[in-house]
Short mmCIF file of C-alpha atoms in Angstrom, two decimals:
data_model
loop_
_atom_site.label_atom_id
_atom_site.label_comp_id
_atom_site.label_asym_id
_atom_site.label_seq_id
_atom_site.Cartn_x
_atom_site.Cartn_y
_atom_site.Cartn_z
CA UNK A 24 103.52 81.48 131.56
CA UNK A 25 105.05 78.63 129.04
CA UNK A 26 101.06 79.01 127.56
CA UNK A 27 101.21 83.25 127.28
CA UNK A 28 104.47 82.52 125.90
CA UNK A 29 103.15 79.99 122.85
CA UNK A 30 99.65 82.48 122.58
CA UNK A 31 101.71 85.11 122.34
CA UNK A 32 104.36 83.91 119.95
CA UNK A 33 101.03 83.04 117.15
CA UNK A 34 99.98 86.06 117.96
CA UNK A 35 102.97 87.48 116.08
CA UNK A 36 102.79 85.46 113.56
CA UNK A 37 98.96 85.63 112.94
CA UNK A 38 99.76 89.96 113.62
CA UNK A 39 102.79 89.89 111.45
CA UNK A 40 101.12 88.31 108.48
CA UNK A 41 98.26 90.61 108.23
CA UNK A 42 95.10 90.71 107.05
CA UNK A 43 92.10 92.96 106.73
CA UNK A 44 91.09 93.94 110.47
CA UNK A 45 87.90 91.63 111.14
CA UNK A 46 89.07 88.50 109.72
CA UNK A 47 92.69 89.47 112.31
CA UNK A 48 90.41 89.72 115.12
CA UNK A 49 88.50 86.69 114.75
CA UNK A 50 91.78 85.71 115.14
CA UNK A 51 93.09 86.57 118.01
CA UNK A 52 90.04 85.52 119.32
CA UNK A 53 90.39 81.45 118.12
CA UNK A 54 94.07 81.98 120.24
CA UNK A 55 92.56 83.09 123.11
CA UNK A 56 90.30 81.17 123.40
CA UNK A 57 92.51 78.67 123.89
CA UNK A 58 93.13 80.23 127.17
CA UNK A 59 90.79 81.04 128.68
CA UNK A 60 86.46 80.39 128.31
CA UNK A 61 85.09 83.50 127.37
CA UNK A 62 86.46 85.86 124.47
CA UNK A 63 85.11 88.84 123.63
CA UNK A 64 86.05 91.89 121.44
CA UNK A 65 84.82 95.25 121.23
CA UNK A 66 85.36 97.97 118.64
CA UNK A 67 85.15 101.61 119.17
CA UNK A 68 83.25 102.92 116.44
CA UNK A 69 80.99 106.53 115.58
CA UNK A 70 82.80 107.41 119.62
CA UNK A 71 80.79 103.57 121.55
CA UNK A 72 82.50 100.05 122.55
CA UNK A 73 80.08 97.82 119.68
CA UNK A 74 80.59 93.74 119.96
CA UNK A 75 83.15 92.33 117.87
CA UNK A 76 83.93 88.94 118.23
CA UNK A 77 83.94 86.64 120.62
CA UNK A 78 83.96 83.22 121.75
CA UNK A 79 81.70 80.72 124.77
CA UNK A 80 80.25 81.34 127.59
CA UNK A 81 79.22 85.03 128.12
CA UNK A 82 77.25 84.69 131.48
CA UNK A 83 79.58 84.98 134.47
CA UNK A 84 82.63 87.70 135.44
CA UNK A 85 85.26 88.23 132.99
CA UNK A 86 88.14 90.45 133.67
CA UNK A 87 88.94 93.25 130.90
CA UNK A 88 91.30 95.81 129.52
CA UNK A 89 90.89 98.61 127.16
CA UNK A 90 92.91 98.63 123.85
CA UNK A 91 94.36 102.24 122.59
CA UNK A 92 96.03 103.49 119.43
CA UNK A 93 98.16 106.76 119.74
CA UNK A 94 96.78 107.50 123.58
CA UNK A 95 93.03 106.99 121.55
CA UNK A 96 91.22 104.17 123.07
CA UNK A 97 89.78 101.85 119.80
CA UNK A 98 88.46 99.28 121.93
CA UNK A 99 88.02 96.58 124.89
CA UNK A 100 89.91 93.02 125.14
CA UNK A 101 87.40 90.66 127.76
CA UNK A 102 88.29 87.03 129.24
CA UNK A 103 87.12 84.63 132.01
CA UNK A 104 88.90 83.82 133.85
CA UNK A 105 91.75 85.89 134.13
CA UNK A 106 94.03 85.98 137.25
CA UNK A 107 96.26 88.87 138.42
CA UNK A 108 99.68 87.54 136.41
CA UNK A 109 97.05 87.84 132.79
CA UNK A 110 97.45 91.41 133.27
CA UNK A 111 100.64 91.99 131.88
CA UNK A 112 100.29 88.90 129.15
CA UNK A 113 96.42 91.26 127.96
CA UNK A 114 98.50 94.63 127.83
CA UNK A 115 101.10 92.94 126.13
CA UNK A 116 98.01 91.25 123.05
CA UNK A 117 95.99 94.34 123.36
CA UNK A 118 99.13 96.41 122.01
CA UNK A 119 100.21 93.65 119.62
CA UNK A 120 96.48 94.24 117.84
CA UNK A 121 95.94 97.94 118.87
CA UNK A 122 96.55 98.87 114.69
CA UNK A 123 93.13 95.53 113.72
CA UNK A 124 90.95 97.43 116.36
CA UNK A 125 89.71 99.84 113.37
#
């Protein structure tokens, strides 16, 4: 949990600073990449999920969390390996990063 707290603090600083959505999402991948072997973001474009920034090995089983903004799905965050303890953390990450999934 200490690692999650540090990652959330880093993400909050990053997201408070703002910037271009693509650049911010790349930085989100960097922060999450410190915790996970695989990180992939997908963004909804024209009603379809398209690949966004990612890092790590795309093979193997990963867990994903939907990203919503104003009750509309705007993307997805995928990480591996993930455990049950990651659920609340990743839901918080999805909420914090949601404005940049555009």
